[in-house]
Coordinates of C-alpha atoms in Angstrom, one line a residue:
M26 CA 12.5 4.7 18.5
P27 CA 13.4 6.6 15.4
R28 CA 15.2 3.6 14.5
Y29 CA 12.2 1.5 14.6
L30 CA 10.0 3.9 12.8
V31 CA 12.6 3.9 9.8
T32 CA 12.4 0.2 9.9
A33 CA 8.7 -0.1 10.0
F34 CA 8.5 2.5 7.2
F35 CA 10.6 0.7 4.8
A36 CA 9.1 -2.7 5.6
R37 CA 5.2 -1.3 5.2
L38 CA 6.3 0.9 2.1
A39 CA 7.4 -2.5 0.4
D40 CA 4.3 -4.1 1.5
E41 CA 1.9 -1.4 0.2
G42 CA 3.8 -0.8 -3.1
T43 CA 3.7 -4.3 -4.1
A44 CA 0.2 -4.4 -4.3
V45 CA 0.4 -1.8 -7.0
A46 CA 3.6 -2.8 -8.8
V47 CA 2.4 -6.7 -9.3
V48 CA -0.5 -5.7 -11.3
M49 CA 1.5 -3.2 -13.5
L50 CA 4.1 -6.2 -14.1
A51 CA 1.4 -8.7 -15.0
V52 CA 0.0 -6.2 -17.4
A53 CA 3.2 -5.3 -18.9
R54 CA 4.4 -9.2 -19.2
T55 CA 1.2 -11.1 -20.0
G56 CA -1.3 -8.1 -21.2
S57 CA -3.8 -9.4 -18.2
A58 CA -4.6 -7.4 -15.2
A59 CA -6.4 -10.5 -14.2
H60 CA -3.1 -12.3 -13.7
G61 CA -2.2 -9.6 -11.4
A62 CA -5.2 -10.0 -9.5
F63 CA -4.8 -13.7 -9.0
V64 CA -1.4 -13.0 -7.7
L65 CA -2.4 -10.2 -5.4
T66 CA -5.0 -12.4 -3.9
A67 CA -2.3 -15.0 -3.4
W68 CA -0.5 -12.4 -1.4
M69 CA -3.1 -11.4 0.4
A70 CA -4.9 -14.6 1.4
P71 CA -2.7 -16.1 3.7
H72 CA -2.9 -13.2 6.4
V73 CA -6.0 -14.6 8.4
L74 CA -4.4 -18.1 8.3
A75 CA -0.7 -17.1 8.9
A76 CA -1.4 -14.5 11.6
P77 CA -2.2 -16.6 14.7
L78 CA 0.9 -18.8 14.0
A79 CA 3.4 -16.0 13.1
G80 CA 2.3 -14.3 16.4
A81 CA 2.7 -17.7 18.3
L82 CA 6.2 -18.3 16.8
A83 CA 7.1 -14.7 17.4
E84 CA 6.2 -15.0 21.2
R85 CA 8.1 -18.3 21.4
A86 CA 11.2 -17.0 19.8
R87 CA 14.2 -17.0 22.4
R88 CA 15.5 -14.0 19.8
P89 CA 12.9 -12.0 18.6
R90 CA 15.1 -9.8 16.6
L91 CA 16.6 -12.6 14.6
F92 CA 13.0 -14.0 14.2
H93 CA 11.8 -10.5 13.0
C94 CA 15.0 -10.5 10.5
G95 CA 13.9 -13.8 9.0
A96 CA 10.5 -12.9 8.5
L97 CA 11.5 -9.6 6.6
G98 CA 14.3 -11.2 4.7
G99 CA 11.7 -13.8 3.6
F100 CA 9.6 -11.0 2.7
A101 CA 12.0 -9.2 0.7
L102 CA 13.3 -12.8 -1.1
A103 CA 9.4 -13.4 -1.9
I104 CA 9.0 -10.0 -3.8
S105 CA 12.2 -10.4 -5.7
A106 CA 10.9 -14.1 -6.7
V107 CA 7.3 -12.8 -7.8
A108 CA 9.1 -10.1 -9.7
F109 CA 11.1 -12.8 -11.6
S110 CA 8.3 -15.3 -11.9
V111 CA 5.1 -13.3 -13.2
G112 CA 4.7 -14.1 -16.8
R113 CA 7.6 -16.4 -17.0
L114 CA 6.6 -19.4 -14.9
P115 CA 3.2 -21.2 -14.8
L116 CA 0.7 -19.0 -12.7
P117 CA 0.4 -22.1 -10.2
L118 CA 3.8 -21.7 -9.1
V119 CA 3.8 -17.9 -9.1
L120 CA 0.8 -18.3 -6.7
V121 CA 2.8 -20.4 -4.5
V122 CA 5.5 -17.9 -4.3
A123 CA 3.3 -15.2 -3.7
A124 CA 1.5 -17.3 -0.7
A125 CA 4.7 -17.7 0.8
G126 CA 5.5 -14.1 0.8
G127 CA 2.2 -13.1 2.0
C128 CA 2.6 -15.6 5.1
C129 CA 5.3 -13.0 6.2
G130 CA 2.6 -10.2 5.9
P131 CA 1.3 -10.4 9.6
I132 CA 4.8 -9.7 11.1
V133 CA 5.1 -6.6 8.6
S134 CA 1.7 -5.5 9.2
G135 CA 1.0 -6.0 12.9
G136 CA 4.3 -8.0 14.3
L137 CA 6.4 -5.1 14.0
S138 CA 4.0 -2.8 16.2
S139 CA 4.3 -5.1 19.2
L140 CA 8.0 -4.4 19.2
I141 CA 7.3 -0.9 20.8
S142 CA 6.6 -2.7 24.0
R143 CA 10.3 -3.9 24.0
L144 CA 11.4 -0.7 23.4
L145 CA 9.6 1.6 25.4
P146 CA 7.9 1.2 29.1
A147 CA 4.0 1.7 29.4
G148 CA 3.1 5.2 29.7
A149 CA 2.4 8.5 27.9
E150 CA 5.7 8.1 25.8
R151 CA 4.7 4.5 24.5
D152 CA 1.2 6.2 23.5
R153 CA 2.9 8.8 21.4
A154 CA 5.0 5.9 19.9
Y155 CA 2.0 4.3 18.8
S156 CA 0.5 7.2 17.5
W157 CA 3.7 7.8 15.5
D158 CA 3.6 4.2 14.4
A159 CA 0.1 4.9 12.6
V160 CA 1.9 7.9 11.1
V161 CA 4.3 5.4 9.7
Y162 CA 1.4 3.2 8.5
N163 CA -0.3 6.1 6.6
A164 CA 2.8 7.5 5.3
A165 CA 3.6 4.1 3.6
A166 CA 0.0 4.0 2.2
V167 CA 0.9 7.1 0.5
G168 CA 4.4 6.7 -0.5
G169 CA 4.4 3.0 -1.5
P170 CA 1.7 3.1 -4.4
G171 CA 3.2 6.5 -5.4
A172 CA 6.7 5.2 -5.6
A173 CA 5.9 1.9 -7.3
G174 CA 3.7 3.8 -10.1
L175 CA 6.5 6.3 -10.3
L176 CA 9.1 3.7 -11.0
A177 CA 7.1 1.4 -13.1
S178 CA 6.5 4.3 -15.5
A179 CA 9.8 5.6 -15.5
V180 CA 11.8 2.7 -15.7
S181 CA 9.8 -0.7 -15.6
P182 CA 7.1 -2.6 -13.4
A183 CA 10.0 -5.1 -12.8
A184 CA 12.5 -2.5 -11.4
A185 CA 10.0 -1.3 -9.3
M186 CA 9.4 -4.6 -7.7
L187 CA 13.0 -4.8 -7.1
A188 CA 13.4 -1.7 -5.3
L189 CA 10.3 -2.5 -2.9
S190 CA 12.5 -5.7 -2.4
A191 CA 15.4 -3.6 -1.5
A192 CA 13.4 -1.5 0.9
A193 CA 12.1 -4.7 2.6
A194 CA 16.1 -5.7 3.1
C195 CA 16.6 -2.5 4.7
A196 CA 14.1 -3.1 6.9
C197 CA 15.4 -6.4 7.7
A198 CA 19.1 -4.9 8.1
L199 CA 17.7 -2.1 10.2
T200 CA 15.8 -4.8 12.8
A201 CA 19.3 -6.3 13.6
L202 CA 20.1 -3.0 15.1
L203 CA 16.8 -2.4 17.1
P204 CA 17.9 -2.5 20.9
L205 CA 15.0 -5.0 21.9
R206 CA 14.7 -5.9 25.3
A207 CA 12.5 -8.6 27.1
D208 CA 8.8 -7.1 27.4
I209 CA 8.9 -4.4 30.1
G210 CA 7.6 -5.1 33.5
A211 CA 4.9 -7.5 34.9
E212 CA 2.1 -5.8 33.0
V213 CA -1.3 -6.8 33.6
P214 CA -4.0 -6.1 30.9
A215 CA -6.2 -2.9 31.9
G216 CA -9.2 -4.2 33.3
T217 CA -7.9 -7.4 35.3
E218 CA -7.3 -7.5 38.7
A219 CA -4.5 -8.5 40.7
P220 CA -4.4 -9.7 44.4
A221 CA -3.8 -7.0 46.9
R222 CA -0.3 -7.0 48.5
A223 CA -0.1 -7.8 52.1
E224 CA 0.5 -4.9 54.3
G225 CA 4.3 -4.4 55.1
A226 CA 5.1 -6.8 52.1
T227 CA 8.2 -5.7 50.1
E228 CA 8.6 -5.5 46.4
T229 CA 10.3 -8.7 44.8
P230 CA 14.1 -7.9 45.2
T231 CA 16.0 -7.5 41.9
G232 CA 17.5 -11.1 40.6
A233 CA 14.7 -12.8 42.6
E234 CA 12.4 -15.2 40.8
A235 CA 9.3 -13.2 40.0
P236 CA 5.9 -14.5 41.0
T237 CA 3.9 -16.9 38.6
G238 CA 1.9 -15.0 36.0
T239 CA 4.5 -12.2 35.6
E240 CA 7.4 -11.5 33.7
A241 CA 10.4 -9.9 35.1
F242 CA 12.2 -7.1 32.8
T243 CA 15.9 -8.5 32.8
G244 CA 17.3 -6.3 30.0
A245 CA 18.0 -9.4 28.0
E246 CA 16.5 -10.3 24.6
A247 CA 15.5 -13.5 25.3
S248 CA 12.0 -13.9 26.8
P249 CA 11.6 -15.5 30.1
M250 CA 8.2 -17.2 29.4
A251 CA 8.1 -21.2 30.2
P252 CA 8.2 -23.3 27.3
T253 CA 4.7 -24.5 26.3
R254 CA 3.2 -26.2 23.4
L255 CA 2.8 -24.5 20.0
R256 CA -0.8 -25.5 19.6
R257 CA -1.6 -24.4 23.1
D258 CA -0.2 -20.8 22.3
L259 CA -2.2 -20.5 19.2
A260 CA -5.4 -21.5 21.0
D261 CA -4.4 -18.9 23.7
G262 CA -3.6 -16.2 21.6
L263 CA -7.2 -16.6 20.1
R264 CA -8.8 -16.9 23.5
T265 CA -7.2 -13.8 24.5
V266 CA -8.7 -11.8 21.6
W267 CA -12.1 -13.3 22.3
R268 CA -12.4 -13.2 26.1
E269 CA -10.9 -9.6 26.6
R270 CA -13.7 -7.4 26.3
E271 CA -11.7 -4.4 24.8
L272 CA -9.8 -6.6 22.3
R273 CA -12.9 -8.3 21.4
A274 CA -14.6 -5.3 20.6
I275 CA -12.1 -3.3 18.7
T276 CA -11.3 -6.4 16.6
A277 CA -14.9 -7.0 15.7
A278 CA -15.5 -3.3 15.0
T279 CA -12.3 -2.8 12.9
C280 CA -13.1 -6.0 11.0
L281 CA -16.5 -4.7 10.0
A282 CA -15.3 -1.3 9.1
F283 CA -12.4 -2.7 7.1
T284 CA -15.1 -4.8 5.0
G285 CA -16.1 -1.2 3.8
I286 CA -12.5 0.2 3.4
G287 CA -11.7 -2.8 1.4
A288 CA -14.2 -1.6 -1.3
L289 CA -13.4 1.9 -1.2
T290 CA -10.6 1.9 -4.0
T291 CA -12.9 0.2 -6.5
T292 CA -16.0 2.4 -5.4
G293 CA -13.7 5.6 -5.7
V294 CA -12.5 4.9 -9.0
L295 CA -16.3 4.2 -10.1
L296 CA -17.5 7.5 -8.4
A297 CA -14.8 9.5 -10.3
T298 CA -16.3 7.9 -13.5
H299 CA -19.9 8.7 -12.4
L300 CA -18.9 12.6 -11.9
G301 CA -17.2 12.6 -15.4
S302 CA -13.4 12.3 -14.6
A303 CA -12.7 8.7 -14.9
G304 CA -8.9 9.3 -14.2
A305 CA -9.7 11.1 -10.9
G306 CA -10.2 7.7 -8.8
G307 CA -6.5 7.7 -7.8
L308 CA -6.9 11.3 -6.5
L309 CA -9.9 10.4 -4.3
M310 CA -7.7 7.6 -2.7
T311 CA -4.8 9.5 -2.4
A312 CA -6.8 12.2 -0.5
F313 CA -8.3 9.7 1.7
A314 CA -4.5 8.4 2.5
V315 CA -3.3 12.2 2.9
G316 CA -6.1 12.7 5.4
A317 CA -5.2 9.5 7.4
L318 CA -1.5 10.9 7.5
A319 CA -2.9 14.1 8.8
G320 CA -5.1 12.6 11.3
T321 CA -2.3 10.4 12.8
L322 CA 0.2 13.4 12.7
G323 CA -2.2 15.7 14.9
L324 CA -2.5 12.8 17.4
T325 CA 1.1 12.7 18.1
R326 CA 1.1 16.5 18.6
V327 CA -2.0 17.0 20.7
R328 CA -2.7 14.8 23.8
P329 CA -6.3 13.8 23.6
T330 CA -8.6 14.6 26.9
V331 CA -11.0 11.8 26.0
S332 CA -10.4 8.1 26.6
P333 CA -9.2 5.8 23.8
Q334 CA -12.9 4.1 23.5
R335 CA -14.2 7.4 23.0
L336 CA -11.9 8.1 20.4
A337 CA -12.6 5.1 18.4
V338 CA -16.4 5.9 18.3
I339 CA -15.5 9.3 17.0
G340 CA -13.2 7.9 14.4
L341 CA -15.6 5.5 13.1
A342 CA -18.7 7.8 13.2
G343 CA -16.4 10.4 11.5
T344 CA -15.3 8.2 8.8
A345 CA -18.9 7.2 8.1
L346 CA -20.0 11.0 7.9
G347 CA -17.3 12.0 5.6
L348 CA -18.1 9.1 3.3
A349 CA -21.9 9.7 3.5
A350 CA -21.1 13.4 2.4
A351 CA -18.8 12.1 -0.5
A352 CA -21.6 9.8 -1.8
S353 CA -23.7 12.8 -2.5
A354 CA -20.8 15.4 -3.8
P355 CA -21.8 17.2 -6.9
S356 CA -18.0 17.1 -8.2
V357 CA -14.7 15.4 -7.8
P358 CA -13.0 18.2 -5.9
V359 CA -15.9 18.1 -3.3
A360 CA -15.6 14.4 -3.1
A361 CA -11.7 14.5 -2.7
A362 CA -12.5 16.9 0.2
C363 CA -14.8 14.6 1.8
F364 CA -12.3 11.6 1.3
A365 CA -9.8 13.8 3.1
V366 CA -11.9 14.3 6.0
A367 CA -13.1 10.6 6.2
G368 CA -9.4 9.7 6.0
A369 CA -8.6 11.8 8.9
F370 CA -10.9 9.9 11.1
D371 CA -9.9 6.5 9.9
G372 CA -6.3 7.6 10.9
L373 CA -7.7 8.2 14.4
V374 CA -9.2 4.8 14.6
L375 CA -5.9 3.2 13.6
T376 CA -4.1 5.1 16.2
V377 CA -6.4 4.1 18.9
T378 CA -6.4 0.3 17.7
L379 CA -2.8 0.2 18.2
R380 CA -3.2 1.6 21.9
L381 CA -6.1 -0.5 22.9
R382 CA -4.2 -3.6 21.6
A383 CA -1.4 -2.9 23.6
D384 CA -3.1 -1.9 26.6
H385 CA -5.3 -4.6 26.7
S386 CA -3.1 -7.6 25.9
P387 CA -1.0 -9.8 28.2
T388 CA 2.6 -9.2 27.8
R389 CA 3.2 -12.6 26.3
R390 CA 0.4 -12.7 24.1
R391 CA 0.9 -9.1 22.7
T392 CA 2.6 -10.2 19.5
Q393 CA -0.4 -12.6 18.7
V394 CA -3.0 -10.0 19.5
F395 CA -1.3 -7.5 16.9
T396 CA -0.9 -10.2 14.2
I397 CA -4.4 -11.6 14.5
G398 CA -6.1 -8.3 14.5
A399 CA -4.0 -7.4 11.7
G400 CA -4.7 -10.6 9.7
L401 CA -8.4 -10.5 10.3
K402 CA -8.5 -6.8 9.0
M403 CA -6.9 -7.7 5.8
S404 CA -9.1 -10.7 5.3
A405 CA -12.0 -8.4 5.8
A406 CA -10.9 -5.9 3.4
A407 CA -10.2 -8.7 0.9
A408 CA -13.7 -9.7 1.3
G409 CA -14.9 -6.0 0.8
S410 CA -12.9 -5.9 -2.3
A411 CA -14.4 -8.8 -3.6
L412 CA -17.8 -7.3 -3.0
A413 CA -17.2 -4.4 -4.8
G414 CA -16.6 -6.2 -7.7
L415 CA -20.4 -6.0 -8.3
A416 CA -20.6 -2.3 -8.5
T417 CA -20.9 -0.1 -11.7
A418 CA -20.3 3.4 -12.2
G419 CA -24.2 4.1 -12.1
T420 CA -24.3 2.4 -8.5
A421 CA -21.2 4.2 -7.2
R422 CA -23.2 6.6 -5.0
E423 CA -25.1 3.7 -3.5
Y424 CA -22.2 1.7 -2.9
L425 CA -20.3 4.5 -1.2
A426 CA -23.4 5.2 1.0
G427 CA -23.3 1.7 1.9
I428 CA -19.9 1.8 2.9
A429 CA -20.6 4.7 5.3
L430 CA -23.3 2.7 6.7
V431 CA -20.8 0.0 7.4
Q432 CA -18.8 2.5 9.3
A433 CA -21.5 3.6 11.3
A434 CA -22.6 0.0 12.0
A435 CA -18.8 -0.7 13.2
A436 CA -19.0 2.1 15.7
L437 CA -22.6 0.9 17.2
L438 CA -21.0 -2.7 17.0
Y439 CA -18.1 -1.4 19.2
V440 CA -20.3 0.4 21.6
L441 CA -22.6 -2.8 21.9
T442 CA -19.9 -5.2 22.3
R443 CA -18.3 -3.5 25.2
R444 CA -21.8 -2.6 27.1
D445 CA -22.6 -6.3 26.8
A446 CA -19.4 -7.5 28.0
R447 CA -19.3 -5.0 31.0
R448 CA -23.1 -6.3 31.9
G449 CA -21.7 -10.0 31.8
T450 CA -18.7 -8.9 34.1
R451 CA -21.0 -7.0 36.4
R452 CA -23.4 -9.8 36.7
E453 CA -20.4 -12.3 37.5
V454 CA -18.9 -10.1 40.2
S455 CA -22.5 -9.7 41.9
G456 CA -23.1 -13.3 41.9
G457 CA -19.8 -14.2 43.4
R458 CA -20.1 -12.0 46.6
C459 CA -22.6 -11.0 49.1
G460 CA -23.1 -8.3 51.5
P461 CA -22.3 -4.4 51.1
G462 CA -19.5 -4.9 48.6
A463 CA -21.9 -6.9 46.0
G464 CA -21.7 -5.6 42.6
R465 CA -18.5 -3.6 43.1
S466 CA -15.2 -4.7 41.7
R467 CA -11.8 -4.1 43.5
P468 CA -9.7 -1.4 42.0
S469 CA -7.6 -2.6 39.0
V470 CA -3.8 -2.5 38.9
R471 CA -4.0 0.4 36.2
P472 CA -7.0 2.9 35.8
R473 CA -9.8 1.8 33.5
S474 CA -9.7 3.9 30.4

């Protein structure tokens, strides 16, 4: 697991740092930040379109280690190509290169997290692993932009881009050393039912063919799933996210929440300007990122006694309260403290999101679930960032209060989506049975969380 965490950190460090370095590089070579904004948009835009395809290809790969090495290698090459081409080649060509690199983004942001199921069996140890994975996300969010800015200032923006490319290349090399195995066990998503075993029946002996619908853990890297058409795999991945109650609820809620989070950087800078300290916008976002890192680290040390579903609501509501307090802060230090509190709760949401995706996705669709969820969140953040372009320093408080309201709405959406789906399930169960057992479902394979 430590080897995986180092791999994920280098990959996400490169991803987070590129967003800052490419804009600084464009300003240095062209004198226009708009040039860098266009390149950054091309880098982020493919996430929502490439995510289902990247997840489906990862699931179909007979050698998942080789597939992820290839994706990370392409990611590293794309960063180097962008570093060479910005300001030197025509903008359309640069955008094509950036879009190609962005197609590898879903593997970096979501696909790597799905590898945890190939490293650890389900249980408390895997839950802690997802908490540490969330720590890596937030550590990269803090370290990536900081390292890129420091290198760009001390050496040059191009050197910063090449260093980030080297970090992605290190992640590629480390992925080749990960002890990946076939997805562990014949797991069934939480909330689904399995037919009861006949009394006296024995388990499938080692080496025997597993029943249809299950996947045996063989210890080999190759996945035992039967070959299917790519088009069907794409549709099945999207259908899984939509039909599974927990996946649909957490995906809808986090996408709505990230519409607000995407606008937070611009709004934070404007709020600092409104409070009389134009250069403190970075401080507010650093406080948010450090708070998120502290929140995820806290979850690795403490085993929560409440369910992940309740933690998701607590996290979204806490983020809303922290940002609402920041909207009325009288000074930058108070606003920074409020941003840190909001970030701590946002880190909680990220950890819970990773756990829910892993617990409620079928084994053969798990990578798709992770990449689709990550792609949708990135696209929602891009939309929020675009909406923030209408804000001014004079309206920063109102925009920040609106972002807080969006977080509260995401918490409400999560609760309502789960409740409506549960009611539909109960009606279906009641309509399919009669007699004393009507309206009650049989126990699931794993306890409902």
